[in-house]
XYZ file of N, CA and C in Angstrom:
558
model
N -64.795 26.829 57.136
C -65.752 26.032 56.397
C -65.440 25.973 54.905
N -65.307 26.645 53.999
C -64.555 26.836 53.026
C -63.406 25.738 52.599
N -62.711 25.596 53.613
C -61.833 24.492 53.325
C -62.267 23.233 52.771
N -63.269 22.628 53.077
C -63.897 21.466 52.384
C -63.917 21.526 50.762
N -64.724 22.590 50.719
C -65.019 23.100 49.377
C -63.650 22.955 48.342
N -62.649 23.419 48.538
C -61.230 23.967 47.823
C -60.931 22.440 48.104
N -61.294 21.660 48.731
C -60.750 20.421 48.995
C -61.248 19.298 47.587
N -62.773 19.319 47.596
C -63.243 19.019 46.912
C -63.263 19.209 45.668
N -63.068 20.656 45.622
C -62.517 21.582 43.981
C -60.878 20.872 43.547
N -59.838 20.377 44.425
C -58.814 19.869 44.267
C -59.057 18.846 43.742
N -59.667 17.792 44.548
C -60.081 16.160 44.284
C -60.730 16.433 42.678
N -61.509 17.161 42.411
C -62.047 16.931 41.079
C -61.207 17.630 39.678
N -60.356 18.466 40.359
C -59.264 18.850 39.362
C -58.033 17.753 38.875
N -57.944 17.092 40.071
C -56.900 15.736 40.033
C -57.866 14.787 39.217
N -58.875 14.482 39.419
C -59.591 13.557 38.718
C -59.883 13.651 37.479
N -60.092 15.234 36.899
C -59.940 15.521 35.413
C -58.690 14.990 34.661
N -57.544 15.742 35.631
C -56.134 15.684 35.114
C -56.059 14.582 34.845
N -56.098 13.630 35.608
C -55.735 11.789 35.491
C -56.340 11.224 34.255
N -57.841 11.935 33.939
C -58.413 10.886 33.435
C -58.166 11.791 32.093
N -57.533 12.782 32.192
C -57.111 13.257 30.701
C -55.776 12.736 29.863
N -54.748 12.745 31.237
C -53.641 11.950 30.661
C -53.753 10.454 30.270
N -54.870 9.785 31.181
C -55.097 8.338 30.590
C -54.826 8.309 29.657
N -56.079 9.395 29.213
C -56.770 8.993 28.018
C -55.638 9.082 26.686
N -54.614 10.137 27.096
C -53.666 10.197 25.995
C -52.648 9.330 26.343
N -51.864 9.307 27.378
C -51.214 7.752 27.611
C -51.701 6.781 26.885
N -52.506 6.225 27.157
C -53.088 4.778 26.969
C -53.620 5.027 24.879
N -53.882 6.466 24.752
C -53.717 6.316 22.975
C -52.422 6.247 22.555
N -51.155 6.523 22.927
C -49.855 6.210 22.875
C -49.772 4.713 22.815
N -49.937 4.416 24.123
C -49.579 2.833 24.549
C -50.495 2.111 25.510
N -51.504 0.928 24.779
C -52.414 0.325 25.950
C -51.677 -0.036 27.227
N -50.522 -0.355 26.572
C -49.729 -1.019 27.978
C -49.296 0.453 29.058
N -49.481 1.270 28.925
C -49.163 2.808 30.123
C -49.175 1.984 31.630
N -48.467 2.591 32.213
C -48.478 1.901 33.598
C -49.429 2.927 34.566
N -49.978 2.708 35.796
C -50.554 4.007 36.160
C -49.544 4.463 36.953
N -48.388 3.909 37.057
C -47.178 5.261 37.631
C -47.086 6.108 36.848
N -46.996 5.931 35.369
C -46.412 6.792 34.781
C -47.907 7.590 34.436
N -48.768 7.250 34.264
C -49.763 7.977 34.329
C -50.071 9.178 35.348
N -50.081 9.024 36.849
C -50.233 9.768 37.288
C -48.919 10.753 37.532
N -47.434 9.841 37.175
C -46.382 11.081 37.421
C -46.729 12.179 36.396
N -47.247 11.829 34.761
C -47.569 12.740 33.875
C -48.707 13.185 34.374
N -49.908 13.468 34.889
C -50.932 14.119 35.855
C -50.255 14.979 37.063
N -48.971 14.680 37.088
C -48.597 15.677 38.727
C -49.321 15.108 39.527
N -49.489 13.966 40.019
C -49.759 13.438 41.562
C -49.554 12.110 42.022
N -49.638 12.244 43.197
C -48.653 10.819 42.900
C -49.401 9.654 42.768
N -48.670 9.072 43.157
C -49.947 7.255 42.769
C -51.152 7.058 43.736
N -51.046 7.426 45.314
C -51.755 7.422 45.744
C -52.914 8.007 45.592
N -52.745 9.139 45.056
C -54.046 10.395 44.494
C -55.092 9.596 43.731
N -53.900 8.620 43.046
C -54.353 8.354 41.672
C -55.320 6.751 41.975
N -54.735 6.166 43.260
C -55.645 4.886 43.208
C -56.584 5.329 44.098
N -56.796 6.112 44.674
C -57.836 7.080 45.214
C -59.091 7.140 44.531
N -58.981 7.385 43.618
C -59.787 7.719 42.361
C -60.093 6.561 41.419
N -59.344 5.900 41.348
C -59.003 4.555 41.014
C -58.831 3.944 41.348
N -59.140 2.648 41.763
C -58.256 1.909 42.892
C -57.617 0.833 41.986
N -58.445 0.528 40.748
C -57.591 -0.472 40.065
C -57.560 -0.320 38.335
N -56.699 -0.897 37.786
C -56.547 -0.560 36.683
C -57.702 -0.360 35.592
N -58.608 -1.413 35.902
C -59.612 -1.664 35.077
C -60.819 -0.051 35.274
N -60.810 0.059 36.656
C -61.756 1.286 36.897
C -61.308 2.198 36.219
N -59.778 2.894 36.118
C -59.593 3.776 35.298
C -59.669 3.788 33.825
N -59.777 2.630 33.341
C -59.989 2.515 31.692
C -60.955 2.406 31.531
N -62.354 2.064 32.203
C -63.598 2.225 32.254
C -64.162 3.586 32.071
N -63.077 4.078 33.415
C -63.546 5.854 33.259
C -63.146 6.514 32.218
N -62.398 6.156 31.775
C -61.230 6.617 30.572
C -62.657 6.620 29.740
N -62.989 5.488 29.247
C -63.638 5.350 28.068
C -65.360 5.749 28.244
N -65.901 6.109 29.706
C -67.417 7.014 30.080
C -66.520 8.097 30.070
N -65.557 8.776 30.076
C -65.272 10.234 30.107
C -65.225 10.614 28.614
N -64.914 9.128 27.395
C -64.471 9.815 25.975
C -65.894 9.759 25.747
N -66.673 8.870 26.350
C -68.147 8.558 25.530
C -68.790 10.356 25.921
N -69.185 10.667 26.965
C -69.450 11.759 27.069
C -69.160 13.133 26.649
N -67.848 12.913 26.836
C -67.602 14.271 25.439
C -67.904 14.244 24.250
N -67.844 13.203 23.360
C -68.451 12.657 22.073
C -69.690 13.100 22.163
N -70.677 12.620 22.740
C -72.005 13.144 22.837
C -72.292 14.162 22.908
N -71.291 15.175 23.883
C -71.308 16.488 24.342
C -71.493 17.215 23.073
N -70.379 16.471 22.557
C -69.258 17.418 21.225
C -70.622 17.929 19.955
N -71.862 17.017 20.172
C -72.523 17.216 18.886
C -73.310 18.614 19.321
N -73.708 18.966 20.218
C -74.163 20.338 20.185
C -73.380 21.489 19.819
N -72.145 21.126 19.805
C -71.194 22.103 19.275
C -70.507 21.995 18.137
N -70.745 21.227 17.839
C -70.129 20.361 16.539
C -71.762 21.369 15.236
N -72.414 20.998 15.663
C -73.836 21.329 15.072
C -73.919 23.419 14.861
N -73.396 23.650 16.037
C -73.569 25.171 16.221
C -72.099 25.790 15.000
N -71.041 24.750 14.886
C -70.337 25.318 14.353
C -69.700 25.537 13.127
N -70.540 24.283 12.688
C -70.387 23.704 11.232
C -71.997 23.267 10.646
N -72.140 23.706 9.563
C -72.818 22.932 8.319
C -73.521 21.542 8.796
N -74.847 21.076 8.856
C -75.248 19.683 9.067
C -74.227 18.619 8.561
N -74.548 18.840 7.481
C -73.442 17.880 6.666
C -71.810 17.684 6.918
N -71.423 18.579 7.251
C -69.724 18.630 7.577
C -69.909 18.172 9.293
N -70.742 19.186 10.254
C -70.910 18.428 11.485
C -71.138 16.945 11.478
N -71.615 16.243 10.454
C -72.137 14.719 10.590
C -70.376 14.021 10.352
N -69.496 14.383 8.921
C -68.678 14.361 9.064
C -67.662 14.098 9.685
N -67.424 15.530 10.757
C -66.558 15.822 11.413
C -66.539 14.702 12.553
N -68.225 14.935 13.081
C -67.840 14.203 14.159
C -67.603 12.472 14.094
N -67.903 11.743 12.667
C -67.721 10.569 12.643
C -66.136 10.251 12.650
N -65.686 11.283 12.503
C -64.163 11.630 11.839
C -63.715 11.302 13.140
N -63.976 12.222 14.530
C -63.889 12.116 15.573
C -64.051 10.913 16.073
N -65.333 10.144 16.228
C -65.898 9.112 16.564
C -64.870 7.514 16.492
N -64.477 8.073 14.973
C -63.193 6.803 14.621
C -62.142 6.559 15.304
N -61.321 8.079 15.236
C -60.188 7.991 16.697
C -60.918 7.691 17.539
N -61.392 7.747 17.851
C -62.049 7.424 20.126
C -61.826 5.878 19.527
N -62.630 5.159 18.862
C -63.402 3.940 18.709
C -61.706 3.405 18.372
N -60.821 3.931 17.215
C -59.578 3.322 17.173
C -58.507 3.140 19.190
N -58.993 4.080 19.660
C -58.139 3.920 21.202
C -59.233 3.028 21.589
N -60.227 3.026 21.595
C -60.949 1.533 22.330
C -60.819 0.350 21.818
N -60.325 0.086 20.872
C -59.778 -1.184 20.401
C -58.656 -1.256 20.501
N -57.862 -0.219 20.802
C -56.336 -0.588 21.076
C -56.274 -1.029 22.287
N -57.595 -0.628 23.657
C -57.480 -1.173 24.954
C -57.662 -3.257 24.958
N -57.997 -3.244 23.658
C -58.424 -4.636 23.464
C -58.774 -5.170 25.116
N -58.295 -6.266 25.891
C -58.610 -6.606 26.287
C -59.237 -6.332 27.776
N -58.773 -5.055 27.874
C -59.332 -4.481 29.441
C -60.425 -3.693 29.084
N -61.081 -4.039 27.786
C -62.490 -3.478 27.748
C -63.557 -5.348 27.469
N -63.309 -6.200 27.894
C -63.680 -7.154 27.587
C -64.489 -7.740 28.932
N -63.803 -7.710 29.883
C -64.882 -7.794 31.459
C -66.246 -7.999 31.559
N -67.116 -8.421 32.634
C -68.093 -8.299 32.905
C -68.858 -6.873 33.307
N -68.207 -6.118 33.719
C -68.398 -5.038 34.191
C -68.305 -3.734 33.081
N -66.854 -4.362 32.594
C -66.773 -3.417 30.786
C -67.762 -3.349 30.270
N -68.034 -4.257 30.000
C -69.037 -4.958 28.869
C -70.373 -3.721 29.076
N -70.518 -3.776 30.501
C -71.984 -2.897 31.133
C -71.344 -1.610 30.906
N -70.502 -0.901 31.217
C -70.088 0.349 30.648
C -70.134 0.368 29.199
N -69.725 -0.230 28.077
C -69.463 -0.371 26.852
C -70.991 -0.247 26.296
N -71.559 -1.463 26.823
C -73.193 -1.085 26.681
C -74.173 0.043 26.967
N -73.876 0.215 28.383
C -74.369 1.966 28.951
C -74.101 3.111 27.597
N -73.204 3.128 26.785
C -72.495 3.970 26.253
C -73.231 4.003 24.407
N -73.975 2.881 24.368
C -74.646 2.781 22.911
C -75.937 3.906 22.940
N -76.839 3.713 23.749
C -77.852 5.068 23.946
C -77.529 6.333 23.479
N -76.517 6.811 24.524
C -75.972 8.160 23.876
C -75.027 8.138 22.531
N -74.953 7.395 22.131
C -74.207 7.396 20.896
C -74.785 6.977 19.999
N -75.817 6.418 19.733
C -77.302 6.393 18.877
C -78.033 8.056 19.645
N -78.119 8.495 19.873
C -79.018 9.746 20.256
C -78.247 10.544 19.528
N -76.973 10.692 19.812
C -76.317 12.046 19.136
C -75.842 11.607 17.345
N -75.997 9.763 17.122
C -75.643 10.108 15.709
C -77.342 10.508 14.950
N -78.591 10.687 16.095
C -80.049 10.715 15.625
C -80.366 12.068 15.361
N -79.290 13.058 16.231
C -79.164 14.395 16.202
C -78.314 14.838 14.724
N -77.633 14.387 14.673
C -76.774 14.603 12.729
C -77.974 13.975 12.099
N -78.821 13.325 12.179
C -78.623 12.334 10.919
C -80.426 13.580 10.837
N -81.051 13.845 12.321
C -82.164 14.611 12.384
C -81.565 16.289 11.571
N -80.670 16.464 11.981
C -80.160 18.501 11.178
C -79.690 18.070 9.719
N -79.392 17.319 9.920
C -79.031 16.863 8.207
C -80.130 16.850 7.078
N -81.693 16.109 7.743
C -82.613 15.943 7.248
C -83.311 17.228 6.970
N -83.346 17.854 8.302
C -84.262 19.277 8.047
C -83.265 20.150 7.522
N -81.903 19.940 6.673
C -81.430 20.767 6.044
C -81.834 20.186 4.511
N -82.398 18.821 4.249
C -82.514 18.780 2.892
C -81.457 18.135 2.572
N -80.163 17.445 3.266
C -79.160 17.072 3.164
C -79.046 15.789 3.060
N -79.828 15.197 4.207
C -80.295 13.572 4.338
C -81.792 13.626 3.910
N -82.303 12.328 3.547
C -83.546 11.765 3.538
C -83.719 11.657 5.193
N -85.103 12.240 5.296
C -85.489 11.822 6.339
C -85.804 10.112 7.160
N -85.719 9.637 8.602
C -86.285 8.239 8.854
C -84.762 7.556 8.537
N -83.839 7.950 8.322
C -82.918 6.665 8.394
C -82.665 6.539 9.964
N -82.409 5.093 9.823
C -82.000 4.773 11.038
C -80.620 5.262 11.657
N -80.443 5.323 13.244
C -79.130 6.363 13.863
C -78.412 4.164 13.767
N -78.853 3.247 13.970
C -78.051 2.197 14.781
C -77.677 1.601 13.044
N -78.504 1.425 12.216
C -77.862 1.335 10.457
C -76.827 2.486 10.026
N -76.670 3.549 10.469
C -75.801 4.117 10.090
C -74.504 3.841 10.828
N -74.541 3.599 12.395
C -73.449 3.305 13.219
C -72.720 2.041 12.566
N -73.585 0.822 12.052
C -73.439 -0.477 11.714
C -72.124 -0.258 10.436
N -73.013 0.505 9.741
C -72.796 0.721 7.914
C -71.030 1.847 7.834
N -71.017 2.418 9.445
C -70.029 3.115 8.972
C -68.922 2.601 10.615
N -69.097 1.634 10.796
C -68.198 1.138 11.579
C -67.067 0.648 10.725
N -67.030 0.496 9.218
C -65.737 -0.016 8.988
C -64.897 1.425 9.254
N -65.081 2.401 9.409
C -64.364 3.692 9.637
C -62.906 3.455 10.595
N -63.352 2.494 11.801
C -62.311 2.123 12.504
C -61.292 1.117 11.889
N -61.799 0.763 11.315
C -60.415 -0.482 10.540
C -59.900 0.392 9.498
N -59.397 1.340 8.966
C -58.750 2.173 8.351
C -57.963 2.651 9.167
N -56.727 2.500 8.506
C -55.206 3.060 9.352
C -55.240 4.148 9.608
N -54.691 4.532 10.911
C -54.768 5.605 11.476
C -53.038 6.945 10.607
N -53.492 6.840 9.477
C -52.394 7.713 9.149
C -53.726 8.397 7.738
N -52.237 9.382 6.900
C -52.965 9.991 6.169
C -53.719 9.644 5.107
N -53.049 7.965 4.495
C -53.901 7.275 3.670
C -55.119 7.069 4.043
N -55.032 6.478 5.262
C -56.738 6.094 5.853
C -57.312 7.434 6.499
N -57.197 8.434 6.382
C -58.068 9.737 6.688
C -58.582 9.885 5.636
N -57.840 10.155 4.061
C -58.199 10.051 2.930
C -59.394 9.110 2.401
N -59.002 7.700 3.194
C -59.833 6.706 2.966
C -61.317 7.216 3.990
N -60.878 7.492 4.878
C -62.769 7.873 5.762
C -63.366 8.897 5.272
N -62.715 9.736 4.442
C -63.651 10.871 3.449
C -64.244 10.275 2.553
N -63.474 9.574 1.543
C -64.021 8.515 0.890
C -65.305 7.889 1.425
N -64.966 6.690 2.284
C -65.951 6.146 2.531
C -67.322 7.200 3.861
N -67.138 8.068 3.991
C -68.236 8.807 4.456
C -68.785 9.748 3.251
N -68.392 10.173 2.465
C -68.965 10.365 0.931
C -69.464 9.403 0.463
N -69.386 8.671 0.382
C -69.855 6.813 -0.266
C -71.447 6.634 0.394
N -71.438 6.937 1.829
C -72.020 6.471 2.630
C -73.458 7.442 2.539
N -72.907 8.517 2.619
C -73.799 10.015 2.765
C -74.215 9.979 1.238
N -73.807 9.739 0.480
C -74.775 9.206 -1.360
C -75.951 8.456 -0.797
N -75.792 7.604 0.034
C -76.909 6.678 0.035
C -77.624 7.483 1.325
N -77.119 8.479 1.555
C -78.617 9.001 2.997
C -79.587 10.094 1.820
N -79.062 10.623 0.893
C -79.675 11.545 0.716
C -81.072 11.552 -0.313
N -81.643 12.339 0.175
C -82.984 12.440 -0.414
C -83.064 11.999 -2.313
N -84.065 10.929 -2.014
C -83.922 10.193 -3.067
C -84.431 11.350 -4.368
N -83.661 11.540 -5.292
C -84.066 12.482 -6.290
C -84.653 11.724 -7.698
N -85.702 11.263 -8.238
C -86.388 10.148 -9.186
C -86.055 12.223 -9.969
């Protein structure tokens, strides 16, 4: 009886693996093939359309597996850093993910995308409501700003080059940004 179990514990270890290499494949190169995807996962293709059956499902999952850790990430993000540097960090974070979802350009464009892409705004307004809430009761932010004006106001974060100029540049402009959250001092 047991055997099921270890069976099932397999299937979901392959399903991590896959959808971890996607995720770094496909930040390499949108174009990744899923051969080469699953030969870098160790299994073979069949495992892999198993789980997937078509291209689009796995970049879907790709991108509910990054949304969820993102969300995840702020309870720990919060426990481990400073309000203020956690708000930071994780927008810092937030930019790479959001830079590989625009590099998928067009296989996030679908009818079906679209409903994943959407599913995925909730929790990502909740957890930027969680920074923007520890920030406040640290005295850091003004309390009452909005989580979907801040997402708006600091979406240019993704159009900054992904090298060391534009890291430079998202400190910048999240300093810029965080001037205008904080408790108005007359």
């Amino acid at each position: 009886m047991p055997e099921p179990a270890r069976q099932r514990a397999d299937a979901l270890k392959n399903r991590e693996a896959i959808l971890q290499v996607a995720h770094d494949a496909l930040t390499e190169s949108p174009d990744a093939s899923l051969n080469s995807i699953a030969k870098r996962a160790g299994v073979g293709p069949g495992t892999l359309y198993r789980h997937f059956p078509t291209r689009e499902a796995l970049l879907l999952e790709v991108h509910q597996h990054g949304i969820d850790r993102l969300t995840r990430a702020v309870t720990e993000t919060l426990a481990t850093q400073p309000p203020l540097g956690a708000f930071k960090s994780w927008f810092t974070t937030l930019t790479s993910y959001v830079r590989i979802k625009h590099g998928l350009g067009e296989a996030l464009h679908s009818a079906a995308a679209q409903n994943v892409v959407s599913a995925s705004w909730p929790p990502v307004t909740a957890a930027v409501q969680r920074l923007l809430d520890a920030c406040a009761d640290a005295g850091q932010m003004r309390p009452g700003i909005d989580p979907v004006d801040v997402i708006m106001l600091l979406s240019c974060l993704w159009r900054t080059p992904d090298t060391p100029e534009g890291a430079a540049q998202v400190d910048r402009l999240l300093d810029l940004a965080i001037d205008g959250f904080r408790p108005n001092q007359l």
